[in-house]
């Protein structure tokens, strides 16, 4: 049993607490950045591109010279990157060779319900020995479509180019299972994106940002009531606000460094942390021009680029930004800083500008056609109120209720534009499955500079409410709206909506 010793309130105002490592932290900005390998299809025929992913335990080098046990898609941390074209039907068969049930969700995918990864649609471990671990405490897992060993996920790909990611979504256990490594990129491209003169190839870099804590032996530490593999990894009451690690990882490497050419890069920023929020900037700031030019949000390309001098990043959000390293002299070390961190977490990674290079990209004035969702005056309206339950229960609620997979909290007609109000007591990154939304207002005012485009995750500030326009064009079934602070999610801050024709 791990206690709360070694925890401290994070002075940067995060609502969660830092869970400290039991070993010296690795030196920053020495480990080279790597990017996860792109997954090769197992088959391709006229109707689909097929992939097979095996979820399995593995030992990987995260800290230099140390092996760490992870649960990885294909044994990798992060998992392999899947790449798909718009309109390409992708079928991913997941095998569960882990000792626990799992659920896979494609975050940002416009996915049929049967493949979306409802939290009780478990895939039980392949081996028969594991049956005793399939449930706990009489949770109503019977409400789900439970399989043994394997499940096929069908992704029609009927959505524009975007940076998506896949991760575990098992009811009550998402936080510890993602912490152990179950997350990967899924990138969708299309003709619109191809026609733009954006940086590509080596200059298009996905960056999965996470925080973790490590034991003295180099193993991942999570503040569970029982951290051993033998028992269910429930979260200790002190950490129900969210678990923060003290080691920052990018693509599974601690505080890495990337050698870059003096040229423009496209960085696909993803916050895959359980609970940590970041506020990213560049140090030094470029001698001229903005630090970041945002070209895409969660749901894909913006209508036009937006300049920022910093980028806040809540769990599960994606911001795709252009950074012009050509604005710096060769030899400059450019640090990606984090204004919400303290001590070692005040920076995420570093870029080393190592050589001159030919610039083959430009910043287009127009990016993609983004139709505006205009709700009618009499559009259906709903409020989702995200707030903590009575002090001491450790529960997090939506509209005063805990998640119950057997209950439907709202029924939405496919094709209708609705207005949803998210209201919040503290910081909650609110996520909607199936289709992205557009922010209409925040705190009664116009949307902010970071609210542009198609969002699927919106970070609400304490006491704030936001109105969004949402439309689900296709796929009848049941889907989720939830807080993407994974500890809040596991402690009940999730609700079900049904889509009907
Ligand atoms: Cu990123 Cu419901 O998930
Ligand atoms: Cu929350």
XYZ file of C-alpha atoms and ligand atoms in Angstrom:
505
model
C 0.000 0.000 0.000
C 1.414 3.342 -1.019
C 0.628 6.183 1.297
C 0.517 9.857 0.649
C 4.067 10.476 1.842
C 5.996 12.211 -0.862
C 2.971 14.097 -2.089
C 2.640 17.809 -1.932
C 0.196 20.336 -3.196
C 1.396 21.608 -6.502
C 2.027 25.308 -5.955
C 1.102 26.051 -9.556
C -2.564 25.837 -8.754
C -3.329 22.444 -10.245
C -6.279 20.878 -8.464
C -4.425 17.561 -8.385
C -1.436 16.580 -6.257
C 2.095 15.656 -7.240
C 3.126 12.066 -6.589
C 6.882 12.152 -6.219
C 9.398 9.672 -7.593
C 11.548 7.627 -5.226
C 14.700 8.046 -7.276
C 16.759 10.917 -8.576
C 15.126 12.511 -11.587
C 16.904 12.060 -14.929
C 18.880 14.968 -16.305
C 16.784 17.159 -18.557
C 17.339 17.726 -22.286
C 19.838 14.915 -22.886
C 17.676 11.983 -24.049
C 16.918 12.238 -27.781
C 13.260 12.518 -28.741
C 11.917 9.535 -30.617
C 8.611 9.166 -32.396
C 6.479 6.024 -32.147
C 6.782 3.719 -35.179
C 4.024 3.857 -37.768
C 2.015 0.631 -37.699
C 2.041 -1.535 -40.824
C -1.275 -3.043 -41.940
C -1.699 -6.805 -41.696
C -3.915 -6.789 -44.765
C -5.443 -4.401 -47.239
C -8.328 -5.291 -49.486
C -10.963 -3.432 -51.467
C -13.066 -2.702 -48.396
C -10.681 -2.091 -45.505
C -7.188 -1.682 -44.200
C -6.639 -4.162 -41.374
C -4.356 -3.899 -38.381
C -3.671 -6.250 -35.495
C -2.565 -4.781 -32.168
C -1.514 -6.918 -29.206
C -1.893 -5.341 -25.780
C 0.846 -6.889 -23.691
C 3.230 -6.356 -20.800
C 6.710 -5.266 -21.837
C 9.877 -3.783 -20.465
C 10.916 -0.524 -22.070
C 13.663 1.999 -21.467
C 12.038 5.231 -20.339
C 14.679 6.453 -17.913
C 18.233 6.152 -19.328
C 19.735 2.736 -18.580
C 16.693 1.456 -16.657
C 13.985 -0.971 -17.751
C 10.411 -0.196 -16.721
C 7.438 -2.553 -16.862
C 4.621 -1.136 -18.961
C 1.376 -2.291 -20.503
C 1.745 -1.364 -24.129
C -0.103 -1.595 -27.413
C 2.244 -4.009 -29.217
C 4.359 -3.727 -26.071
C 5.325 -0.167 -26.990
C 5.107 3.012 -24.936
C 3.509 5.003 -26.458
C 1.763 2.543 -28.762
C 2.395 2.447 -32.512
C 1.019 5.321 -34.584
C -1.840 4.416 -36.904
C -2.143 6.512 -40.054
C -5.322 6.616 -42.090
C -6.750 8.616 -44.974
C -10.134 10.246 -44.818
C -12.690 7.731 -46.101
C -10.343 4.783 -45.622
C -12.151 2.097 -43.636
C -9.762 0.891 -40.960
C -10.367 -2.291 -38.973
C -8.179 -2.760 -35.899
C -8.234 -6.120 -34.124
C -7.039 -5.751 -30.559
C -5.803 -8.790 -28.619
C -5.664 -8.579 -24.855
C -2.601 -10.372 -23.495
C -2.651 -8.303 -20.301
C -3.706 -9.616 -16.879
C -6.718 -7.251 -16.714
C -9.780 -6.462 -18.835
C -9.303 -3.592 -21.273
C -11.377 -1.307 -23.485
C -10.015 0.680 -26.471
C -11.379 4.094 -27.392
C -10.336 6.151 -30.414
C -10.426 9.673 -28.998
C -11.847 12.065 -31.593
C -13.028 9.251 -33.862
C -16.453 9.444 -35.512
C -16.915 5.805 -34.580
C -19.925 3.450 -34.666
C -21.057 2.704 -31.107
C -20.069 -0.969 -31.199
C -16.451 0.045 -31.844
C -16.283 3.181 -29.690
C -15.119 1.477 -26.512
C -18.001 1.890 -24.104
C -16.445 1.409 -20.637
C -18.255 -1.864 -19.985
C -17.544 -3.332 -23.439
C -14.666 -5.247 -21.922
C -12.159 -7.453 -23.608
C -11.215 -10.012 -20.987
C -7.676 -11.370 -20.884
C -7.077 -14.128 -23.393
C -5.949 -16.676 -20.813
C -8.607 -18.572 -18.797
C -6.671 -18.067 -15.533
C -7.657 -14.453 -15.357
C -11.424 -14.847 -14.966
C -11.360 -13.921 -11.294
C -10.129 -10.454 -12.191
C -12.853 -9.570 -14.631
C -14.903 -7.503 -12.279
C -14.888 -6.095 -8.803
C -17.343 -5.032 -6.201
C -20.384 -6.141 -8.169
C -20.129 -3.385 -10.770
C -22.833 -3.862 -13.392
C -20.514 -5.058 -16.116
C -23.379 -7.097 -17.499
C -24.495 -3.877 -19.189
C -21.610 -4.211 -21.617
C -20.722 -6.329 -24.622
C -18.024 -8.489 -23.035
C -15.611 -10.501 -25.185
C -12.732 -12.767 -24.336
C -9.295 -12.194 -25.788
C -10.065 -10.076 -28.792
C -12.303 -7.432 -30.373
C -12.484 -5.889 -33.828
C -12.886 -2.096 -33.966
C -14.241 -0.607 -37.188
C -13.288 2.998 -37.968
C -15.066 4.262 -41.101
C -12.723 7.260 -41.345
C -15.499 9.567 -42.473
C -13.905 12.648 -40.938
C -11.393 15.318 -41.904
C -7.654 15.213 -41.272
C -6.947 15.388 -37.531
C -4.656 14.255 -34.746
C -6.555 11.537 -32.896
C -5.320 9.169 -30.241
C -6.380 5.840 -28.835
C -6.253 4.857 -25.206
C -7.762 2.560 -22.614
C -11.298 3.333 -21.377
C -12.131 0.528 -18.924
C -14.775 1.512 -16.381
C -13.225 2.565 -13.049
C -9.684 1.715 -14.237
C -8.919 4.071 -17.105
C -6.488 6.194 -15.094
C -4.187 3.401 -13.839
C -4.299 1.561 -17.186
C -3.371 4.629 -19.227
C -0.703 5.455 -16.621
C 0.832 2.020 -17.289
C 1.158 2.875 -20.962
C -2.032 2.251 -22.941
C -2.043 5.254 -25.309
C -1.048 5.875 -28.930
C -1.518 8.274 -31.862
C -3.988 7.771 -34.710
C -3.453 10.363 -37.436
C -6.007 11.024 -40.151
C -4.927 12.826 -43.331
C -6.901 14.028 -46.337
C -6.618 15.809 -49.705
C -7.321 19.240 -48.191
C -4.343 18.902 -45.879
C -2.139 17.466 -48.641
C -2.822 20.506 -50.833
C -1.525 22.898 -48.145
C 2.154 23.939 -48.071
C 2.546 22.902 -44.414
C 5.745 21.351 -43.050
C 5.709 17.602 -43.688
C 7.811 14.473 -43.362
C 10.498 14.937 -40.695
C 9.143 18.402 -39.983
C 5.725 17.093 -38.938
C 6.252 15.834 -35.391
C 3.638 14.299 -33.061
C 4.425 15.115 -29.407
C 2.584 13.100 -26.756
C 3.149 14.871 -23.448
C 2.653 13.001 -20.157
C 3.847 12.993 -16.573
C 4.786 9.895 -14.582
C 6.397 8.955 -11.262
C 8.960 6.207 -10.757
C 9.892 3.972 -7.849
C 13.480 3.432 -6.715
C 13.558 0.317 -8.922
C 12.534 2.301 -12.001
C 8.972 0.968 -12.014
C 6.027 3.254 -12.677
C 4.402 4.315 -9.434
C 0.721 5.068 -9.129
C -0.804 5.980 -5.778
C -3.217 3.078 -5.675
C -4.615 1.437 -2.589
C -3.005 -1.756 -3.812
C -0.306 -1.156 -6.370
C 0.533 -4.801 -6.950
C -0.587 -6.564 -10.096
C -2.557 -9.021 -8.005
C -5.272 -6.619 -6.996
C -7.424 -3.972 -8.550
C -5.546 -0.666 -8.701
C -8.075 1.640 -7.066
C -7.049 5.224 -6.454
C -6.304 6.299 -2.901
C -8.722 8.840 -1.519
C -6.029 11.500 -1.421
C -5.542 11.298 -5.154
C -9.087 11.408 -6.375
C -8.431 14.991 -7.443
C -6.028 13.666 -10.024
C -2.543 12.186 -10.113
C 0.423 14.274 -11.218
C 3.865 12.786 -11.814
C 7.136 14.641 -11.343
C 8.824 13.378 -14.525
C 7.650 14.876 -17.817
C 7.736 12.580 -20.836
C 7.365 13.329 -24.525
C 6.687 10.257 -26.679
C 7.794 8.204 -23.689
C 11.168 9.953 -23.198
C 11.986 12.121 -20.181
C 12.485 15.832 -21.015
C 13.893 14.947 -24.457
C 15.856 17.036 -26.908
C 15.234 17.190 -30.658
C 17.810 18.424 -33.163
C 15.988 20.573 -35.699
C 16.838 22.396 -38.899
C 16.468 26.186 -38.976
C 13.086 25.831 -40.641
C 9.390 25.687 -39.915
C 8.021 22.619 -38.093
C 4.524 21.371 -37.463
C 4.166 20.147 -33.882
C 1.121 18.038 -33.050
C 0.771 18.720 -29.331
C -1.250 16.160 -27.374
C -1.644 16.198 -23.618
C -1.993 12.504 -22.748
C -1.454 13.095 -19.018
C -3.962 11.753 -16.515
C -4.562 15.092 -14.803
C -1.738 17.556 -15.457
C -2.424 20.770 -17.348
C 0.345 22.637 -19.150
C 0.845 26.153 -20.421
C 3.503 25.973 -23.116
C 5.775 28.707 -24.433
C 9.204 29.021 -26.087
C 12.340 30.247 -24.363
C 13.897 32.267 -25.862
C 10.988 33.720 -27.768
C 11.750 34.034 -31.483
C 13.451 37.350 -32.422
C 10.563 38.052 -34.757
C 7.170 36.550 -35.398
C 4.860 34.688 -33.019
C 6.080 31.668 -31.047
C 3.236 29.477 -32.286
C 0.934 29.586 -35.288
C -1.990 27.277 -34.609
C -3.253 25.417 -37.677
C -5.453 22.739 -36.142
C -7.433 21.942 -33.048
C -8.824 18.673 -31.654
C -11.089 18.023 -34.631
C -8.757 19.085 -37.445
C -7.605 22.096 -39.464
C -8.817 25.600 -38.601
C -10.334 27.896 -41.198
C -7.310 30.184 -40.872
C -4.115 30.173 -38.782
C -4.106 31.812 -35.339
C -0.944 33.225 -33.712
C -0.276 32.557 -30.024
C 2.593 33.384 -27.688
C 1.637 30.471 -25.432
C -0.578 27.384 -25.650
C -2.518 26.015 -22.678
C -3.015 22.270 -22.926
C -5.493 20.386 -20.733
C -5.689 16.586 -20.659
C -6.698 15.099 -24.053
C -6.548 18.417 -25.931
C -4.643 18.688 -29.198
C -3.192 21.873 -30.636
C -1.261 21.679 -33.868
C 1.161 24.560 -34.134
C 3.824 25.749 -36.536
C 7.094 26.832 -34.956
C 9.621 28.612 -37.163
C 13.065 27.549 -35.962
C 14.381 29.493 -38.960
C 13.827 32.622 -36.868
C 16.676 31.517 -34.559
C 20.407 31.495 -35.296
C 21.904 28.023 -35.776
C 23.193 26.855 -32.401
C 20.225 28.186 -30.396
C 18.709 25.930 -27.753
C 14.969 26.552 -27.612
C 13.151 25.242 -24.553
C 9.459 24.340 -24.572
C 8.543 25.768 -21.190
C 5.564 25.031 -18.957
C 4.278 27.974 -16.936
C 2.117 25.639 -14.818
C 5.081 23.577 -13.626
C 7.526 24.208 -10.810
C 11.125 23.042 -10.519
C 11.806 20.325 -13.094
C 8.257 20.386 -14.485
C 8.723 24.016 -15.588
C 9.886 22.715 -18.985
C 8.795 19.868 -21.235
C 11.549 19.426 -23.827
C 14.159 21.272 -25.846
C 14.855 21.897 -29.517
C 18.444 22.343 -30.679
C 18.730 24.298 -33.923
C 21.617 22.457 -35.542
C 21.740 23.373 -39.220
C 20.549 25.698 -41.931
C 17.975 24.261 -44.255
C 15.874 25.037 -47.254
C 12.416 26.241 -46.311
C 9.786 24.397 -48.290
C 6.717 25.397 -46.318
C 4.662 28.553 -46.002
C 1.880 29.624 -43.678
C -1.248 29.635 -45.819
C -3.780 32.394 -45.197
C -6.645 29.887 -45.510
C -6.529 26.314 -44.277
C -9.796 24.406 -44.549
C -13.499 25.013 -44.941
C -14.952 24.886 -41.425
C -18.744 25.206 -41.573
C -20.231 27.101 -38.652
C -22.849 25.240 -36.607
C -25.756 27.673 -36.175
C -28.267 26.401 -33.632
C -31.869 27.401 -34.224
C -33.647 29.544 -31.666
C -35.616 26.520 -30.504
C -32.648 24.141 -30.595
C -32.635 21.538 -27.825
C -30.574 22.732 -24.849
C -28.946 20.662 -22.124
C -26.805 21.441 -19.133
C -24.007 19.174 -17.925
C -22.803 20.282 -14.508
C -19.394 18.965 -13.472
C -18.924 19.134 -9.700
C -17.452 17.202 -6.827
C -19.741 15.146 -4.629
C -20.040 15.658 -0.916
C -16.593 16.185 0.622
C -15.018 12.928 1.696
C -16.736 10.625 -0.768
C -13.987 11.165 -3.341
C -16.632 11.128 -6.028
C -16.970 13.428 -8.992
C -20.419 13.910 -10.466
C -22.239 15.164 -13.542
C -25.635 16.683 -12.749
C -25.265 15.243 -9.227
C -25.018 11.662 -10.482
C -22.257 9.094 -10.638
C -21.684 7.307 -13.927
C -24.038 4.368 -14.314
C -23.564 2.348 -17.518
C -27.164 1.136 -17.282
C -28.603 4.672 -17.367
C -29.085 6.937 -20.388
C -28.742 10.584 -19.381
C -29.793 12.212 -22.655
C -31.194 11.217 -26.019
C -30.112 13.202 -29.066
C -31.516 13.025 -32.593
C -28.857 12.438 -35.258
C -28.366 15.529 -37.401
C -29.874 17.992 -34.916
C -27.787 20.915 -33.774
C -28.063 21.196 -29.982
C -26.711 23.706 -27.497
C -24.913 22.111 -24.584
C -23.908 24.073 -21.524
C -20.963 22.753 -19.529
C -20.763 24.143 -15.990
C -17.920 23.473 -13.643
C -16.878 23.832 -9.998
C -13.121 23.406 -10.609
C -10.942 22.805 -13.660
C -12.518 20.023 -15.696
C -11.463 19.119 -19.254
C -14.864 18.129 -20.667
C -14.835 15.621 -23.522
C -17.634 14.498 -25.845
C -17.436 11.285 -27.875
C -18.553 10.768 -31.507
C -18.378 14.305 -32.897
C -16.582 17.538 -32.098
C -18.371 20.753 -31.118
C -17.926 24.498 -31.604
C -17.671 26.902 -28.698
C -20.425 29.551 -28.732
C -19.502 31.354 -25.531
C -17.388 30.989 -22.438
C -18.305 32.596 -19.140
C -21.055 34.512 -20.973
C -18.501 36.096 -23.317
C -17.265 35.342 -26.793
C -15.079 32.241 -27.167
C -11.409 32.771 -26.355
C -8.406 32.659 -28.677
C -7.872 28.952 -27.916
C -11.487 27.931 -28.494
C -11.422 28.172 -32.294
C -12.341 25.374 -34.652
C -13.649 21.907 -33.904
C -13.050 20.996 -30.259
C -13.758 17.661 -28.604
C -12.264 18.576 -25.238
C -12.810 21.915 -23.521
C -11.007 22.931 -20.341
C -13.489 24.653 -18.053
C -12.030 26.960 -15.460
C -13.257 26.986 -11.861
C -16.797 28.314 -11.649
C -17.018 28.783 -15.387
C -19.681 27.724 -17.838
C -19.441 27.429 -21.597
C -22.041 26.927 -24.312
C -21.181 24.785 -27.312
C -23.010 23.812 -30.482
C -22.892 20.096 -31.150
C -24.210 17.877 -33.933
C -23.873 14.149 -34.390
C -24.253 13.486 -38.119
C -24.217 9.673 -37.998
C -24.100 6.506 -35.880
C -27.001 5.636 -33.586
C -26.031 4.149 -30.228
C -24.718 5.085 -26.827
C -21.813 7.421 -26.242
C -20.098 9.304 -23.455
C -19.599 12.796 -22.174
C -17.051 12.950 -19.366
C -14.259 14.731 -17.610
C -10.859 13.794 -19.089
C -9.072 14.199 -15.806
C -8.790 10.408 -15.706
C -9.075 10.172 -11.936
C -12.283 12.232 -12.054
C -13.545 9.978 -14.838
C -12.826 6.825 -12.837
C -14.494 8.348 -9.782
C -17.770 8.732 -11.636
C -17.601 11.974 -13.674
C -19.045 10.466 -16.831
C -22.515 10.307 -18.400
C -24.148 8.478 -21.290
C -26.065 9.991 -24.194
C -27.905 7.991 -26.799
C -28.071 9.017 -30.449
C -31.221 8.045 -32.350
C -32.249 8.347 -35.995
Cu -10.022 10.254 -24.480
Cu -13.764 9.075 -23.367
O -11.849 9.635 -23.928
Cu -12.785 16.759 -13.768
